[in-house]
CSV table of C-alpha atoms in Angstrom, one decimal:
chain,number,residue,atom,x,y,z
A,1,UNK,CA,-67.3,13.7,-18.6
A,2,UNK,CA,-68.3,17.1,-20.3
A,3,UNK,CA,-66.7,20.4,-20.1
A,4,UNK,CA,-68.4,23.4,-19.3
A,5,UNK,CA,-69.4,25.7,-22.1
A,6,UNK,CA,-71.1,28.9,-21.5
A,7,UNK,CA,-74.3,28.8,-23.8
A,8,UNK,CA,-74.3,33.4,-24.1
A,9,UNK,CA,-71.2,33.3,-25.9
A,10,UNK,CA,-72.9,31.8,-29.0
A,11,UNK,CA,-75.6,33.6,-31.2
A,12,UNK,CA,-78.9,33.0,-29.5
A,13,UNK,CA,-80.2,31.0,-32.5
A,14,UNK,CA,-77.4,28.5,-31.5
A,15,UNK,CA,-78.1,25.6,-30.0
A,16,UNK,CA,-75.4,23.4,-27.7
A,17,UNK,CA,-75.9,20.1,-28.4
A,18,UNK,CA,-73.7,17.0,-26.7
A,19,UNK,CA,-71.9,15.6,-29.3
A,20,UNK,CA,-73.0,12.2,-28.9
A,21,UNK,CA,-76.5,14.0,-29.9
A,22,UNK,CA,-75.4,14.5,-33.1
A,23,UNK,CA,-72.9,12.0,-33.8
A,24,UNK,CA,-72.1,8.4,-33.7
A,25,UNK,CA,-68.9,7.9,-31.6
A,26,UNK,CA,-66.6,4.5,-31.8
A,27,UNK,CA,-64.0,3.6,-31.5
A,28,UNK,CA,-61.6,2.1,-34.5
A,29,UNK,CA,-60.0,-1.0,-34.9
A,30,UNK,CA,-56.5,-3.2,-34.4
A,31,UNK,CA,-54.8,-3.0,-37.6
A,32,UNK,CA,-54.7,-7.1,-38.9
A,33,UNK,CA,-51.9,-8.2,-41.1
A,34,UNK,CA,-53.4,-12.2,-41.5
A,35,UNK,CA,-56.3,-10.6,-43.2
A,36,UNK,CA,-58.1,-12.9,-45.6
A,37,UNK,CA,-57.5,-12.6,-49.6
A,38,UNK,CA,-60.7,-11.3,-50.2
A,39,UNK,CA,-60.5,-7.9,-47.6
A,40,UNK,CA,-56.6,-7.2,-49.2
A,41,UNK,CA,-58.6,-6.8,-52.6
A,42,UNK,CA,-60.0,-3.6,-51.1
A,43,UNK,CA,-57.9,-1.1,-50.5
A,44,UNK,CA,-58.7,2.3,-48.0
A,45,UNK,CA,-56.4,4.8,-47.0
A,46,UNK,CA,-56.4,4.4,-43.3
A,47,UNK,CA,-55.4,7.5,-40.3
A,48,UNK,CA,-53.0,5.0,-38.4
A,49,UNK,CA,-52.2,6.6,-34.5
A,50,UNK,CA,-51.0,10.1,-35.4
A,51,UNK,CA,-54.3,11.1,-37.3
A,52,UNK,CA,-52.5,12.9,-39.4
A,53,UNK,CA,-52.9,13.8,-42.9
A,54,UNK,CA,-49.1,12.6,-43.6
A,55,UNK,CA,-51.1,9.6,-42.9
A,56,UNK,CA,-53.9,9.5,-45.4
A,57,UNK,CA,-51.4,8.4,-48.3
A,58,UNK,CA,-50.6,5.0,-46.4
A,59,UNK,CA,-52.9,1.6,-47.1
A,60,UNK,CA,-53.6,-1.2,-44.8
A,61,UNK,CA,-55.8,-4.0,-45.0
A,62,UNK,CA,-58.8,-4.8,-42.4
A,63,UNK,CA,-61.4,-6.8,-41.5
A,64,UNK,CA,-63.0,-4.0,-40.3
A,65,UNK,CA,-65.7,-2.2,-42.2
A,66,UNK,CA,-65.4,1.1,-44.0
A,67,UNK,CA,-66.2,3.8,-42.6
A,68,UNK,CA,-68.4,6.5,-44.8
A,69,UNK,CA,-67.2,9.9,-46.4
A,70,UNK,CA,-68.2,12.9,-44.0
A,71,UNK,CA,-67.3,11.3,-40.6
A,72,UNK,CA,-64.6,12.6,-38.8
A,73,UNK,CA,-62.0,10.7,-36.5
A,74,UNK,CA,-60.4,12.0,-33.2
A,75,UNK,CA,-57.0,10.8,-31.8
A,76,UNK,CA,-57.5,8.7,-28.7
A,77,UNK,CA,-53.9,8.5,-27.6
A,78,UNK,CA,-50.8,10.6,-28.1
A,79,UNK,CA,-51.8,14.1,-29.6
A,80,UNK,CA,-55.4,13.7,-27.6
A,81,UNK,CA,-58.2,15.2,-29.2
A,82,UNK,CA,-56.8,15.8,-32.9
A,83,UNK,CA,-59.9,15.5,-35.2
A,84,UNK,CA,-59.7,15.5,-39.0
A,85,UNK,CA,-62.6,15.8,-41.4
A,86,UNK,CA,-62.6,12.1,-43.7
A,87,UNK,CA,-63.8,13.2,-47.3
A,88,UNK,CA,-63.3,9.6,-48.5
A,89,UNK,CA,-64.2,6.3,-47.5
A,90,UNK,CA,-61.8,4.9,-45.1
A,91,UNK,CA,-60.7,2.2,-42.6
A,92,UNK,CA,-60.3,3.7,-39.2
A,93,UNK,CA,-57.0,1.4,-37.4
A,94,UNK,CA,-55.5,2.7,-34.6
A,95,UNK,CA,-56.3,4.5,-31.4
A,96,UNK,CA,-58.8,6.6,-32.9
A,97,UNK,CA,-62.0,7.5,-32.5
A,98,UNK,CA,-64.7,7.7,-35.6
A,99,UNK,CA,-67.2,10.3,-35.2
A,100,UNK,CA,-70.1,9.5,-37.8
A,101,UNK,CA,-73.0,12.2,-38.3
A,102,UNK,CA,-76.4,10.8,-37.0
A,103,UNK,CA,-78.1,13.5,-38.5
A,104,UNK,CA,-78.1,15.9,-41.6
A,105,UNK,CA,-74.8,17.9,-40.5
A,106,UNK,CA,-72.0,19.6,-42.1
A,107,UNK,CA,-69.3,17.4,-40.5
A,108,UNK,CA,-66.7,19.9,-41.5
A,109,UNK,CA,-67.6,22.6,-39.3
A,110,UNK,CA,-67.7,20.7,-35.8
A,111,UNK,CA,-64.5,18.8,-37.0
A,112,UNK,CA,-63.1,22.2,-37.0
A,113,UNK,CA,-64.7,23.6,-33.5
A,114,UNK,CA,-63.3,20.3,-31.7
A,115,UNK,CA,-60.0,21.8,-33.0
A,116,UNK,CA,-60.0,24.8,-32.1
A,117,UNK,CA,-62.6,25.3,-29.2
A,118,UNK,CA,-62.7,21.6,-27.2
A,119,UNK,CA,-60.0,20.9,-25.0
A,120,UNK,CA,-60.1,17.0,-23.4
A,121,UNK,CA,-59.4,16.7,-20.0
A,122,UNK,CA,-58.8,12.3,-19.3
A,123,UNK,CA,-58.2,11.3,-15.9
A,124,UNK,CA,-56.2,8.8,-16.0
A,125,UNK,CA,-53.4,6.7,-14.0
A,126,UNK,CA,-51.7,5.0,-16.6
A,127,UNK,CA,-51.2,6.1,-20.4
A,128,UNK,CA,-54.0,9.0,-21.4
A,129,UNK,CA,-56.5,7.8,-23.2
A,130,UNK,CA,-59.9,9.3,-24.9
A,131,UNK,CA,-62.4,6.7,-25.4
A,132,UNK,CA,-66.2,7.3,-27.6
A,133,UNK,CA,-68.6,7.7,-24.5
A,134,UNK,CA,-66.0,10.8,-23.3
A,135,UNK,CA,-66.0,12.3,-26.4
A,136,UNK,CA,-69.8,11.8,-26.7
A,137,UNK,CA,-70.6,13.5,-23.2
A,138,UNK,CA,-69.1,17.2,-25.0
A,139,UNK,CA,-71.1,20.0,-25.2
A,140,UNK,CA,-70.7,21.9,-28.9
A,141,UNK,CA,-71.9,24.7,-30.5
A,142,UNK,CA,-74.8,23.9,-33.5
A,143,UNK,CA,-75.2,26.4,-36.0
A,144,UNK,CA,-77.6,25.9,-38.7
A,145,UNK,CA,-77.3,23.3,-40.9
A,146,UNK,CA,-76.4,26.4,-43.9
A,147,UNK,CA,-75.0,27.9,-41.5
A,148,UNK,CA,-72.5,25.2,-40.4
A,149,UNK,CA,-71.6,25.1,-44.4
A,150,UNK,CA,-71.1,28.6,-45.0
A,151,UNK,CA,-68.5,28.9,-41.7
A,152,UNK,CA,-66.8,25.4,-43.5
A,153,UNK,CA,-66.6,26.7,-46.5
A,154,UNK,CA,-64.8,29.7,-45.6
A,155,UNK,CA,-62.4,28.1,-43.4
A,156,UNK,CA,-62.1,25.6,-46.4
A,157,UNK,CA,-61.1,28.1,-48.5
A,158,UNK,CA,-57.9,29.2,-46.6
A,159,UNK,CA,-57.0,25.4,-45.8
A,160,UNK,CA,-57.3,25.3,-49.7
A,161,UNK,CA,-54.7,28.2,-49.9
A,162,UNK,CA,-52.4,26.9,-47.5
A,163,UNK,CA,-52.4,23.5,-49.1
A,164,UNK,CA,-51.4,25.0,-52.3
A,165,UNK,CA,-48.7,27.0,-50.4
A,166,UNK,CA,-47.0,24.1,-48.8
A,167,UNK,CA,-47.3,22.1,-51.8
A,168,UNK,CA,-45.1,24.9,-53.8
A,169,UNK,CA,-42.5,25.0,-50.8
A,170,UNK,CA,-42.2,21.8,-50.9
A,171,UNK,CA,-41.4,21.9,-54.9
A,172,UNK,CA,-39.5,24.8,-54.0
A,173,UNK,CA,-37.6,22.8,-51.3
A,174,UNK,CA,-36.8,20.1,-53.6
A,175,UNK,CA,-35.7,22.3,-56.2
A,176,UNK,CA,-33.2,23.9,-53.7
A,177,UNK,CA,-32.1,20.3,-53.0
A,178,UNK,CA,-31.8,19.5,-56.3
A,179,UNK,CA,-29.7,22.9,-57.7
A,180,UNK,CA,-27.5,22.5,-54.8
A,181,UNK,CA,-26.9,19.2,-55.6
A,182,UNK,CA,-25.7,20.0,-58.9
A,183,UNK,CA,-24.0,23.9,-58.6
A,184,UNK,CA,-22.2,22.9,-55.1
A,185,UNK,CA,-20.3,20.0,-56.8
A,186,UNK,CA,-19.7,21.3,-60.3
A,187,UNK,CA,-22.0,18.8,-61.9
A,188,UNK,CA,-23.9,21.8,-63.5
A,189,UNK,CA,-21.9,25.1,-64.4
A,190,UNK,CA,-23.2,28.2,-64.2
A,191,UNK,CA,-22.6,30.4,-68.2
A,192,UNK,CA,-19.4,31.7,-68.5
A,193,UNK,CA,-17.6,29.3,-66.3
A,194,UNK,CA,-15.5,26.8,-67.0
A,195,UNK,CA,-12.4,26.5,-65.2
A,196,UNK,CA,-11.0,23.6,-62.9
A,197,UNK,CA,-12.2,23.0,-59.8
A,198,UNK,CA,-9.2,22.6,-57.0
A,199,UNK,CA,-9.4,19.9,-53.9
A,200,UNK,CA,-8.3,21.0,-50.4
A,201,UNK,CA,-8.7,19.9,-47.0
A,202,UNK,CA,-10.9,22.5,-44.8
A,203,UNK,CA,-8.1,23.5,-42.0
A,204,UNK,CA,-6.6,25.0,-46.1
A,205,UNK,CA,-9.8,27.3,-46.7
A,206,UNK,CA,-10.8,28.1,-42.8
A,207,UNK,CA,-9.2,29.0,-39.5
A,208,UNK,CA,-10.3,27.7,-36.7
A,209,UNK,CA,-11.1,30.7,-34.2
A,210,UNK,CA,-11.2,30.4,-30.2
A,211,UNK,CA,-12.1,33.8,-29.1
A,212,UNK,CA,-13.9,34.0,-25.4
A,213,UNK,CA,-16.1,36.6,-24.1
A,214,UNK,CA,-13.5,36.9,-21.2
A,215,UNK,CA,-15.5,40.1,-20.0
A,216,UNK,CA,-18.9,38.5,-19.7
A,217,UNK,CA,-20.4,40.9,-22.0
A,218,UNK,CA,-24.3,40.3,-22.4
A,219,UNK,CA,-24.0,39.0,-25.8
A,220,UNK,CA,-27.2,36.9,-27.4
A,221,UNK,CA,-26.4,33.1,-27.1
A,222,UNK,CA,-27.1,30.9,-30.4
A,223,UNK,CA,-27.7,27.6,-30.7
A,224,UNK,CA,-27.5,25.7,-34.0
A,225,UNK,CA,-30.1,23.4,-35.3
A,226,UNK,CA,-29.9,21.0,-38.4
A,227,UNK,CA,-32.7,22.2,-40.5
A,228,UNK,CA,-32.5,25.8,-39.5
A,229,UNK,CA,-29.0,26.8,-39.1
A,230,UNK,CA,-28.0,29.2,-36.0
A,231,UNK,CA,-31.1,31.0,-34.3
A,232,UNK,CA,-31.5,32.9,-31.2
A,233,UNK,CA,-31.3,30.3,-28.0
A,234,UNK,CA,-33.7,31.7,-25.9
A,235,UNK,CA,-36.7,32.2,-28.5
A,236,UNK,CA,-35.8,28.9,-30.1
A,237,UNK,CA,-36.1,26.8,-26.5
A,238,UNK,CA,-38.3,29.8,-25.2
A,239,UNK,CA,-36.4,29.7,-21.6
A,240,UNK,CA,-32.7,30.0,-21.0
A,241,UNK,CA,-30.3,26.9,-21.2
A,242,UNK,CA,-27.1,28.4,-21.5
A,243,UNK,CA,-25.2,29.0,-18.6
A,244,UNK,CA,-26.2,32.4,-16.4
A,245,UNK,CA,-22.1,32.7,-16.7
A,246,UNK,CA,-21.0,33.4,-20.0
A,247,UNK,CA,-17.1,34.3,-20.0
A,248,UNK,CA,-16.2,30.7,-21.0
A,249,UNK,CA,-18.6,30.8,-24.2
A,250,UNK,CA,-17.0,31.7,-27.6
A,251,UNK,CA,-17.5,34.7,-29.9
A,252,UNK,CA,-18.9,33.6,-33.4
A,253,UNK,CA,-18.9,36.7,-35.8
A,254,UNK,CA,-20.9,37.3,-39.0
A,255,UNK,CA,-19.7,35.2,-41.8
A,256,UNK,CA,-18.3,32.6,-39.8
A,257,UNK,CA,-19.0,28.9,-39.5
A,258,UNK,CA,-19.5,27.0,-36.6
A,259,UNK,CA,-20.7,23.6,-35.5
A,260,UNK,CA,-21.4,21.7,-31.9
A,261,UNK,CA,-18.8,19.1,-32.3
A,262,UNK,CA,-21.6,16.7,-30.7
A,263,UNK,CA,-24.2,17.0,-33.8
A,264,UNK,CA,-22.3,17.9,-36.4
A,265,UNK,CA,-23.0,14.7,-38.0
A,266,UNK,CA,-26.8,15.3,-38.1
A,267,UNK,CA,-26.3,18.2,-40.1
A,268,UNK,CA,-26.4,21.2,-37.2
A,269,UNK,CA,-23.2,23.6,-39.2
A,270,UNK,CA,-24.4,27.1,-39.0
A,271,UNK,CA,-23.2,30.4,-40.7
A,272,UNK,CA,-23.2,32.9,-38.4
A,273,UNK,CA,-25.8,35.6,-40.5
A,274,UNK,CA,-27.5,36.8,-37.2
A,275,UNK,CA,-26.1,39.3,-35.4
A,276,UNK,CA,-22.4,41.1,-36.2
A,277,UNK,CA,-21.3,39.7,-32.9
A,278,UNK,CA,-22.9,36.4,-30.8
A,279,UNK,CA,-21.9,33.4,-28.6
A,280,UNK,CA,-22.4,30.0,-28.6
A,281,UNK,CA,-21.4,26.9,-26.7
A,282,UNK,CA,-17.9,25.9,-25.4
A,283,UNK,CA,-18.4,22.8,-27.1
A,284,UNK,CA,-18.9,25.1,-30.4
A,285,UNK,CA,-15.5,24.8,-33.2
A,286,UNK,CA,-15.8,28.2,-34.9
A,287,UNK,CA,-14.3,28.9,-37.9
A,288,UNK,CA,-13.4,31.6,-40.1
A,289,UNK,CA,-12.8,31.4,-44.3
A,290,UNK,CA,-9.9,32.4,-45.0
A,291,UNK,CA,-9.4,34.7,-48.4
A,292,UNK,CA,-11.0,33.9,-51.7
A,293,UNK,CA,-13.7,31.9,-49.9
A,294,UNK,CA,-17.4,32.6,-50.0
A,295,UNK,CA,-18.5,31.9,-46.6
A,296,UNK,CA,-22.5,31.2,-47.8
A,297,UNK,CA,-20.7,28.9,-50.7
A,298,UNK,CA,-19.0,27.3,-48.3
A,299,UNK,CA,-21.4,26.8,-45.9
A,300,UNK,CA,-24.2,25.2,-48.1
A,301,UNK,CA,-21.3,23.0,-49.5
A,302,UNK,CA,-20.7,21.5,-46.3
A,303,UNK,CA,-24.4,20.8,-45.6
A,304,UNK,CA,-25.0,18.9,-48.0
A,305,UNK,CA,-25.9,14.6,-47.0
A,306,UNK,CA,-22.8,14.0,-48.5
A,307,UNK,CA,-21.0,16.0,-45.9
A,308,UNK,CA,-22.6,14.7,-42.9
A,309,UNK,CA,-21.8,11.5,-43.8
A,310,UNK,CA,-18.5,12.5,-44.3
A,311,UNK,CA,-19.0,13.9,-40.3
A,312,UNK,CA,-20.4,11.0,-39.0
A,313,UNK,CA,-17.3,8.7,-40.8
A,314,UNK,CA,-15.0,11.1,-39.2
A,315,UNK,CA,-16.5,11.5,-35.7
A,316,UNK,CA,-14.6,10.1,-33.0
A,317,UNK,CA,-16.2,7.9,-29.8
A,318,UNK,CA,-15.3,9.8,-26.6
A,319,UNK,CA,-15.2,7.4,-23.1
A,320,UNK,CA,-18.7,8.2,-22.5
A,321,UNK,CA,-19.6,6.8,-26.2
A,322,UNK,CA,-20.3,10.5,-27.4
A,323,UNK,CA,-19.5,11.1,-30.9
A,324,UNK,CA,-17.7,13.8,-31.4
A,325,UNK,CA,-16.0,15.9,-34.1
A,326,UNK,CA,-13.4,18.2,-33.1
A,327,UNK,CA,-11.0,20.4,-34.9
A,328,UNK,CA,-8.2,18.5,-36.0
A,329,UNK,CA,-10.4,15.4,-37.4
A,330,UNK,CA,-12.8,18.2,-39.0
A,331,UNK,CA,-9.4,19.9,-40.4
A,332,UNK,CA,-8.8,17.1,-42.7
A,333,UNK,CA,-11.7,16.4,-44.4
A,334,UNK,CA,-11.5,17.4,-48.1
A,335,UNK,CA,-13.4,20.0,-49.8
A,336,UNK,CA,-13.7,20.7,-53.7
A,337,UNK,CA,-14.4,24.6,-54.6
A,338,UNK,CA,-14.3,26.4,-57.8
A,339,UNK,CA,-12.6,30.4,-58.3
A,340,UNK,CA,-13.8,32.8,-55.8
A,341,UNK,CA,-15.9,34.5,-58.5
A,342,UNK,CA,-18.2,31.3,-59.6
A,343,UNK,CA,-18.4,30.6,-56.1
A,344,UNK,CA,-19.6,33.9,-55.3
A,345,UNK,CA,-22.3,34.0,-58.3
A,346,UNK,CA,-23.4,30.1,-57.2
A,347,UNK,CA,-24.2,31.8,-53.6
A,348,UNK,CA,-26.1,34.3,-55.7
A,349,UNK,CA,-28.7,31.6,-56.9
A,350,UNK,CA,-28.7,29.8,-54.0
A,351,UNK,CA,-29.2,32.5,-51.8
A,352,UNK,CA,-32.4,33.8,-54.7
A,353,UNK,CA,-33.9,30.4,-54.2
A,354,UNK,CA,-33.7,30.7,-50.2
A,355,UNK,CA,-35.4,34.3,-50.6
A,356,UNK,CA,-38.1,32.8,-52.5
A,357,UNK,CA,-38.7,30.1,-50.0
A,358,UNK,CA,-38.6,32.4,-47.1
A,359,UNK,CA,-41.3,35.1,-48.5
A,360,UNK,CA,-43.4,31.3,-49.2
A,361,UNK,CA,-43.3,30.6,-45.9
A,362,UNK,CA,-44.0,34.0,-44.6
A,363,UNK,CA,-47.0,33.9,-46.6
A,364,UNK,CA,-48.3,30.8,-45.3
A,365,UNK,CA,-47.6,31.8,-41.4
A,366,UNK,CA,-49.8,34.9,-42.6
A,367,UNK,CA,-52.2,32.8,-43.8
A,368,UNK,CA,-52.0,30.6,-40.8
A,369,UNK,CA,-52.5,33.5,-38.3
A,370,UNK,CA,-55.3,34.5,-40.8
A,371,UNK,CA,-57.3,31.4,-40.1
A,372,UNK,CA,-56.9,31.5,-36.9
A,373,UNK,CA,-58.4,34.9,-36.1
A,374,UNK,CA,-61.2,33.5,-38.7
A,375,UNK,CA,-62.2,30.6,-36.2
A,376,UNK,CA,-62.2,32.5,-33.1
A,377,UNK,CA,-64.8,35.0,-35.0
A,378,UNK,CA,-66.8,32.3,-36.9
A,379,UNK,CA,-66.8,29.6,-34.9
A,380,UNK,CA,-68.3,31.1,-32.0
A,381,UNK,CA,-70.7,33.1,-33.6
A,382,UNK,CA,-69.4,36.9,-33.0
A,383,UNK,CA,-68.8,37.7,-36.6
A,384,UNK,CA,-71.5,36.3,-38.7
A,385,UNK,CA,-71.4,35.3,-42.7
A,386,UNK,CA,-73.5,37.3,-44.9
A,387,UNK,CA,-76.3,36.2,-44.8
A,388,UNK,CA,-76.7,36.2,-48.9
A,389,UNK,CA,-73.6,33.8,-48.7
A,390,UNK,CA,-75.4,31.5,-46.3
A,391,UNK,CA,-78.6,31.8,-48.4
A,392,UNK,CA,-76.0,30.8,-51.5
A,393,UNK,CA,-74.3,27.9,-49.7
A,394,UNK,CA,-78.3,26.9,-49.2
A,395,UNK,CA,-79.4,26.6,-52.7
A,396,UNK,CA,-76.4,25.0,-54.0
């Protein structure tokens, strides 16, 4: 099997090669956990069946022989077609397929056209699958050799930048963790602050609030989802869920809380910060803080893991076996808050940290969108390198 490719798209000092031309395709092995004393004493970091490069951290023992630095390996099942480029020595286990150069290539460069420019098609009647002499029947684009480099390289060098920014919002990430950890339970006070903390159950600091869009109004419909809060239903599913009738759903206003009382427990509690006026679900408790309570304070309070557990403890079994967490079990649970003001300048520093984690991530969606306009240029040849940078890949 071999897709199409239409050779006048590409420079006409390009070649198109098949890939079993230029590479050695086979597939892995089965993962063997009775594997003698002598092969455990070698450890390799091996891509297990998601190919992924969460993956690469993980060791596993084999009697399978190591595969060289330079090759690439392509997902045979599940996310079909997912190459990576192996810069270390490895053991490939799993459904995978290792792609090993034949010839003097830059590996890097077709790892990245299978990515972006190779879509698999597998016939199949049971579970899809991707085997070596289907992957080897491809047709690809071949560059030359400091050519292939020079295009890696450059696409190297935003992977490089992108690494680096998820590896700071990550640090970020855990730093938020940490702070809140410490600010939203008074283990760590803020200067100038050092009065008493007071316990009280929720139903004491919020109201619940049950107001319906009786008239139907065309209102935007929010969902709530555990790691990102509330967001807009019908770009976060990207079709419409929510009923076409809408006079049973509630109104949720800015500044108030609200949770499905279905998944609270996995962390889904939302502040409303979208929209001054929005609906969500029937099976949505709203709630609004009553006075001298910070909303954002509040909110980041109740998601932390010590909350949902809290949740899950107090969620109820319905007859079908749904959990559920409705108002007057919710009402009870107890909540410790400092003065108004130190809660409002702890939302302060949370809400800096958040800012700085959002512009992060902007960046790196930037970036993202960057690379991607870089490999529909480079990798088929319509925007060329300079060729002084190729001639400098060359001599080093």
């Amino acid at each position: 099997m071999s897709q199409s490719i239409i050779t006048d798209q590409f420079p006409s000092e390009w070649q198109v090669m098949r890939i079993g031309n230029l590479f050695e395709a086979k597939a892995g092995g089965d993962y063997d956990p009775s594997s003698s004393s002598d092969v455990r004493d070698n450890r390799y970091p091996y891509p297990i069946y998601a190919n992924g490069l969460t993956q690469q951290g993980l060791y596993g023992f084999s009697n399978y022989a190591e595969e060289p630095s330079g090759s690439i390996t392509v997902t045979g099942r599940g996310t079909l077609g997912q190459a990576f480029y192996r810069g270390t020595p490895f053991v490939a286990i799993g459904r995978l397929i290792v792609l090993k150069p034949k010839t003097s290539v830059d590996a890097r460069f077709f790892c990245e056209y299978i990515n972006y420019g190779i879509e698999f098609a597998v016939e199949s009647t049971g579970v899809p699958q991707l085997t070596a002499p289907q992957i080897s029947n491809y047709l690809i684009p071949v560059p030359s050799e400091p050519e292939q480099r020079a295009i890696a390289e450059a696409l190297s060098d935003v992977d490089g930048l992108l690494n680096s920014l998820e590896a700071l919002i990550a640090k970020k990430q855990a730093m938020k963790q940490a702070t809140m950890q410490q600010l939203l339970t008074g283990k760590t006070r803020l200067p100038g602050f050092s009065g008493a903390w007071e316990t009280k159950q929720i139903g004491d600091v919020v109201s619940p609030c049950s107001e319906k869009n009786n008239l139907g109004a065309d209102i935007p419909v929010l969902t709530c989802s555990k790691h990102l809060g509330f967001v807009d239903s019908l770009s976060y599913f990207k079709n419409q869920v929510f009923s076409k009738d809408l006079s049973g759903y509630k109104i949720i206003r800015r500044g108030q809380i609200g949770y499905p009382i279905n998944h609270v427990e996995e962390g889904s509690i939302g502040l409303q910060d979208l929209y001054d006026v929005a609906l969500v679900s029937p099976i949505y408790v709203v709630c609004s803080p009553k006075k001298d309570i910070n909303s954002f304070f509040l909110h980041r309070l109740l998601k932390l893991d010590s909350y949902r557990q809290e949740f899950a403890n107090a969620t109820t079994s319905s007859i079908n076996r749904r959990g559920s967490l409705r108002w007057p079990a919710f009402s009870i649970i107890h909540v410790t808050l400092p003065p108004i003001d130190e809660q409002v300048a702890i939302a302060a520093v949370l809400n800096d940290v958040e800012t700085e984690i959002a512009a992060l991530e902007k960046r790196r969606d930037k970036t993202r969108a960057i690379k991607q306009g870089m490999m529909q240029q480079l990798l088929t040849g319509r925007v060329r390198l300079p060729a002084s940078r190729i001639d400098a890949d060359d001599a080093d």
